[in-house]
Amino acid sequence: MQNKLFQVRNGVFATCLALSLSTLGLSAHWTSLSAPSDLFDFEGIGLVASCLSIITLGIFLSVGIFRKNAIITIIGIELPTLIVLSALFLAEGIILNDTISVNFPLGCNDPFRLSALGMKFCKELISLKGISFAIFAVMTAYWLPLLIMVIIELTQGRNTLTVSVRDVSVPRHTQAQANAFANGFMESAGIKDPSGDSQDDQQHQHQQQQQLQLQQLQLQQLQQQEAMLQQQYSTEQQQAKSEV
């Protein structure tokens, strides 16, 4: 079981490390376009969270693979580090969600308010928000069951905080209890799988496209009415001239 848990750990860390690189690139791009006095909150948090994630997860991965029971990879250090990182990415996602709602209320496909550059910026922000929430979800799906397993082991007199995930030995029933409790907690807290979030985003974009199509139809109707009025006005003018 411990080998499987170690493999899951490495997979989670590698996934979050790759996503953090994407977050760093997008955050750095936005920061380079903003004046020092006009920086958004998500830019600073994104840079801090992604840099910390890349450094710590890179160290955890390399040291955990090549050294057994290294003090830097014990559960007592990895667990609080992951909790802090996931909280930072959650804050990043929430701030981005508020920023998008305020600046792009109708989404990215709004030709009446946005230029081509504005649509590009909007899509970048939505991508950054999705990556931030994805990192939070992946990290939480790993550290929450691990935290519950540690608590269960502590209540039974076994301290697993001083060993690494690679060398920890946890009974199968403890792992099953932790996974069941964590799944129930995540469902009640509304923590969804990143694929579920992407489906919600697609539905939201579809609704926005329908609203835009309705607005375009109304605009066409107004233009037709205006053309009819102009034609009627010109006809009346011609009749008036002919009478004169």
Short mmCIF file of C-alpha atoms in Angstrom, two decimals:
data_model
loop_
_atom_site.label_atom_id
_atom_site.label_comp_id
_atom_site.label_asym_id
_atom_site.label_seq_id
_atom_site.Cartn_x
_atom_site.Cartn_y
_atom_site.Cartn_z
CA MET A 1 0.00 0.00 0.00
CA GLN A 2 2.81 2.39 0.87
CA ASN A 3 4.35 1.96 -2.63
CA LYS A 4 0.97 2.80 -4.18
CA LEU A 5 0.60 5.85 -1.93
CA PHE A 6 4.11 6.96 -2.88
CA GLN A 7 3.26 6.61 -6.58
CA VAL A 8 0.09 8.66 -6.07
CA ARG A 9 2.17 11.28 -4.26
CA ASN A 10 4.65 11.53 -7.11
CA GLY A 11 1.87 11.72 -9.68
CA VAL A 12 0.10 14.51 -7.78
CA PHE A 13 3.32 16.47 -7.30
CA ALA A 14 4.32 16.12 -10.97
CA THR A 15 0.86 17.20 -12.16
CA CYS A 16 0.77 20.23 -9.85
CA LEU A 17 4.34 21.11 -10.81
CA ALA A 18 3.46 21.17 -14.51
CA LEU A 19 0.31 23.22 -13.88
CA SER A 20 2.27 25.62 -11.66
CA LEU A 21 4.66 26.29 -14.54
CA SER A 22 1.66 27.31 -16.66
CA THR A 23 0.36 29.53 -13.86
CA LEU A 24 3.76 31.18 -13.51
CA GLY A 25 3.92 31.91 -17.24
CA LEU A 26 0.45 33.46 -17.41
CA SER A 27 0.94 35.47 -14.19
CA ALA A 28 4.32 36.76 -15.35
CA HIS A 29 2.81 37.72 -18.71
CA TRP A 30 0.06 39.73 -17.03
CA THR A 31 2.51 41.37 -14.61
CA SER A 32 4.73 42.46 -17.51
CA LEU A 33 1.74 44.20 -19.13
CA SER A 34 0.65 46.04 -15.97
CA ALA A 35 2.15 49.20 -14.53
CA PRO A 36 3.55 48.86 -10.98
CA SER A 37 0.74 51.05 -9.65
CA ASP A 38 -1.99 49.10 -11.48
CA LEU A 39 -1.14 45.53 -10.49
CA PHE A 40 -4.08 43.20 -9.87
CA ASP A 41 -4.25 41.13 -6.69
CA PHE A 42 -4.27 37.87 -8.61
CA GLU A 43 -0.95 38.73 -10.28
CA GLY A 44 0.95 38.88 -6.99
CA ILE A 45 -0.73 35.82 -5.50
CA GLY A 46 -0.25 33.89 -8.75
CA LEU A 47 3.47 34.62 -8.84
CA VAL A 48 3.97 33.75 -5.17
CA ALA A 49 1.87 30.57 -5.29
CA SER A 50 3.41 29.27 -8.52
CA CYS A 51 7.01 30.02 -7.48
CA LEU A 52 6.56 28.39 -4.07
CA SER A 53 4.84 25.42 -5.68
CA ILE A 54 7.59 24.91 -8.27
CA ILE A 55 10.37 25.15 -5.69
CA THR A 56 8.82 23.01 -2.95
CA LEU A 57 7.26 20.36 -5.18
CA GLY A 58 10.47 20.09 -7.19
CA ILE A 59 12.46 19.52 -4.00
CA PHE A 60 9.90 17.06 -2.61
CA LEU A 61 9.90 15.06 -5.86
CA SER A 62 13.66 14.85 -6.35
CA VAL A 63 14.58 14.23 -2.71
CA GLY A 64 11.73 11.77 -2.17
CA ILE A 65 12.77 9.65 -5.13
CA PHE A 66 16.51 9.53 -4.48
CA ARG A 67 16.63 9.57 -0.65
CA LYS A 68 14.73 7.46 1.85
CA ASN A 69 13.24 9.10 4.95
CA ALA A 70 14.88 12.46 4.29
CA ILE A 71 13.76 14.96 6.91
CA ILE A 72 12.50 17.41 4.29
CA THR A 73 10.07 14.82 2.88
CA ILE A 74 8.52 13.60 6.12
CA ILE A 75 4.75 13.85 6.33
CA GLY A 76 5.00 16.46 9.09
CA ILE A 77 6.62 18.86 6.58
CA GLU A 78 4.92 17.90 3.33
CA LEU A 79 1.38 17.98 4.73
CA PRO A 80 1.29 21.60 6.03
CA THR A 81 3.18 22.76 2.94
CA LEU A 82 0.52 21.29 0.66
CA ILE A 83 -2.27 22.82 2.75
CA VAL A 84 -0.70 26.29 2.45
CA LEU A 85 -0.12 25.91 -1.30
CA SER A 86 -3.67 24.72 -1.95
CA ALA A 87 -5.02 27.67 0.07
CA LEU A 88 -2.98 30.08 -2.07
CA PHE A 89 -4.27 28.60 -5.31
CA LEU A 90 -7.83 28.64 -3.97
CA ALA A 91 -7.46 32.35 -3.17
CA GLU A 92 -6.02 32.91 -6.65
CA GLY A 93 -9.01 31.21 -8.27
CA ILE A 94 -11.55 33.12 -6.17
CA ILE A 95 -9.95 36.50 -6.93
CA LEU A 96 -9.79 35.67 -10.63
CA ASN A 97 -13.44 34.63 -10.62
CA ASP A 98 -14.43 37.98 -9.10
CA THR A 99 -12.21 39.88 -11.55
CA ILE A 100 -13.74 38.10 -14.55
CA SER A 101 -17.28 38.66 -13.27
CA VAL A 102 -16.69 42.40 -12.89
CA ASN A 103 -14.70 43.10 -16.08
CA PHE A 104 -16.25 40.52 -18.41
CA PRO A 105 -19.87 40.01 -17.25
CA LEU A 106 -20.99 38.61 -20.63
CA GLY A 107 -17.95 36.41 -21.15
CA CYS A 108 -15.17 36.60 -23.71
CA ASN A 109 -17.33 36.58 -26.88
CA ASP A 110 -18.81 40.05 -26.45
CA PRO A 111 -18.18 42.03 -29.65
CA PHE A 112 -20.13 45.03 -28.35
CA ARG A 113 -17.77 45.71 -25.40
CA LEU A 114 -14.54 43.86 -26.19
CA SER A 115 -11.93 44.24 -28.88
CA ALA A 116 -9.94 41.28 -30.20
CA LEU A 117 -7.24 42.03 -27.63
CA GLY A 118 -9.83 42.22 -24.85
CA MET A 119 -11.22 38.82 -25.83
CA LYS A 120 -7.69 37.39 -25.72
CA PHE A 121 -7.11 38.81 -22.22
CA CYS A 122 -10.44 37.41 -21.05
CA LYS A 123 -9.59 33.92 -22.29
CA GLU A 124 -6.20 34.08 -20.57
CA LEU A 125 -7.86 34.98 -17.26
CA ILE A 126 -10.36 32.13 -17.61
CA SER A 127 -7.50 29.71 -18.34
CA LEU A 128 -5.59 30.97 -15.31
CA LYS A 129 -8.66 30.57 -13.12
CA GLY A 130 -9.23 27.02 -14.35
CA ILE A 131 -5.61 26.03 -13.72
CA SER A 132 -5.67 27.52 -10.20
CA PHE A 133 -8.82 25.65 -9.23
CA ALA A 134 -7.44 22.46 -10.82
CA ILE A 135 -4.25 22.66 -8.72
CA PHE A 136 -6.33 23.26 -5.59
CA ALA A 137 -8.58 20.28 -6.36
CA VAL A 138 -5.69 17.90 -7.12
CA MET A 139 -3.73 18.90 -4.02
CA THR A 140 -6.77 18.68 -1.75
CA ALA A 141 -7.71 15.27 -3.14
CA TYR A 142 -4.27 14.07 -1.99
CA TRP A 143 -3.57 15.84 1.30
CA LEU A 144 -7.05 15.51 2.81
CA PRO A 145 -7.07 11.66 2.91
CA LEU A 146 -3.44 11.77 4.05
CA LEU A 147 -4.34 14.12 6.91
CA ILE A 148 -7.21 11.87 7.99
CA MET A 149 -4.94 8.80 7.91
CA VAL A 150 -2.40 10.61 10.09
CA ILE A 151 -5.12 11.57 12.59
CA ILE A 152 -6.44 7.99 12.72
CA GLU A 153 -2.94 6.63 13.26
CA LEU A 154 -2.25 9.18 16.01
CA THR A 155 -5.43 8.17 17.85
CA GLN A 156 -4.17 4.58 17.76
CA GLY A 157 -0.79 5.52 19.21
CA ARG A 158 1.24 5.47 15.99
CA ASN A 159 3.05 8.67 14.97
CA THR A 160 3.39 8.82 11.19
CA LEU A 161 4.35 12.49 11.02
CA THR A 162 8.05 11.73 11.41
CA VAL A 163 8.28 9.35 8.44
CA SER A 164 7.98 9.97 4.71
CA VAL A 165 5.16 8.74 2.50
CA ARG A 166 7.68 6.43 0.84
CA ASP A 167 8.37 4.59 4.11
CA VAL A 168 5.07 4.93 5.97
CA SER A 169 3.12 1.78 6.81
CA VAL A 170 -0.62 2.31 7.18
CA PRO A 171 -3.19 -0.53 7.49
CA ARG A 172 -5.61 -0.95 4.60
CA HIS A 173 -8.69 -0.37 6.75
CA THR A 174 -7.26 2.96 7.90
CA GLN A 175 -6.72 4.01 4.30
CA ALA A 176 -10.27 2.96 3.38
CA GLN A 177 -11.74 4.96 6.29
CA ALA A 178 -9.71 8.02 5.37
CA ASN A 179 -10.71 7.86 1.70
CA ALA A 180 -14.40 7.42 2.53
CA PHE A 181 -14.37 10.35 4.98
CA ALA A 182 -12.42 12.57 2.59
CA ASN A 183 -14.77 11.84 -0.32
CA GLY A 184 -17.81 12.67 1.81
CA PHE A 185 -16.21 15.87 3.07
CA MET A 186 -15.23 17.03 -0.41
CA GLU A 187 -18.73 16.37 -1.75
CA SER A 188 -20.36 18.28 1.11
CA ALA A 189 -17.89 21.15 0.70
CA GLY A 190 -18.59 21.34 -3.02
CA ILE A 191 -15.04 20.55 -4.11
CA LYS A 192 -15.48 19.21 -7.63
CA ASP A 193 -13.29 17.40 -10.06
CA PRO A 194 -11.55 19.76 -12.51
CA SER A 195 -13.36 18.07 -15.41
CA GLY A 196 -16.66 18.96 -13.76
CA ASP A 197 -15.58 22.57 -13.49
CA SER A 198 -14.69 22.57 -17.18
CA GLN A 199 -18.18 21.26 -18.04
CA ASP A 200 -19.74 24.05 -15.98
CA ASP A 201 -17.57 26.59 -17.82
CA GLN A 202 -18.71 25.19 -21.16
CA GLN A 203 -22.37 25.49 -20.14
CA HIS A 204 -21.78 29.05 -18.97
CA GLN A 205 -20.07 29.95 -22.25
CA HIS A 206 -22.96 28.37 -24.19
CA GLN A 207 -25.45 30.53 -22.29
CA GLN A 208 -23.34 33.61 -22.99
CA GLN A 209 -23.25 32.78 -26.70
CA GLN A 210 -27.04 32.48 -26.73
CA GLN A 211 -27.34 35.90 -25.09
CA LEU A 212 -24.98 37.40 -27.67
CA GLN A 213 -26.98 35.86 -30.53
CA LEU A 214 -30.16 37.34 -29.07
CA GLN A 215 -28.53 40.77 -28.81
CA GLN A 216 -27.31 40.54 -32.40
CA LEU A 217 -30.82 39.60 -33.56
CA GLN A 218 -32.29 42.59 -31.71
CA LEU A 219 -29.66 44.84 -33.26
CA GLN A 220 -30.54 43.58 -36.74
CA GLN A 221 -34.23 44.25 -36.10
CA LEU A 222 -33.44 47.80 -34.98
CA GLN A 223 -31.35 48.36 -38.10
CA GLN A 224 -34.20 47.09 -40.29
CA GLN A 225 -36.67 49.39 -38.55
CA GLU A 226 -34.30 52.32 -39.01
CA ALA A 227 -33.93 51.52 -42.71
CA MET A 228 -37.72 51.34 -43.11
CA LEU A 229 -38.14 54.69 -41.37
CA GLN A 230 -35.51 56.29 -43.59
CA GLN A 231 -37.19 54.88 -46.69
CA GLN A 232 -40.57 56.14 -45.53
CA TYR A 233 -39.10 59.56 -44.80
CA SER A 234 -37.49 59.77 -48.23
CA THR A 235 -40.78 58.71 -49.86
CA GLU A 236 -42.67 61.43 -48.02
CA GLN A 237 -40.09 64.01 -49.08
CA GLN A 238 -40.44 62.96 -52.71
CA GLN A 239 -44.22 63.21 -52.49
CA ALA A 240 -43.97 66.66 -50.94
CA LYS A 241 -41.65 67.83 -53.72
CA SER A 242 -43.97 66.46 -56.39
CA GLU A 243 -46.94 68.29 -54.88
CA VAL A 244 -45.00 71.53 -54.85
#
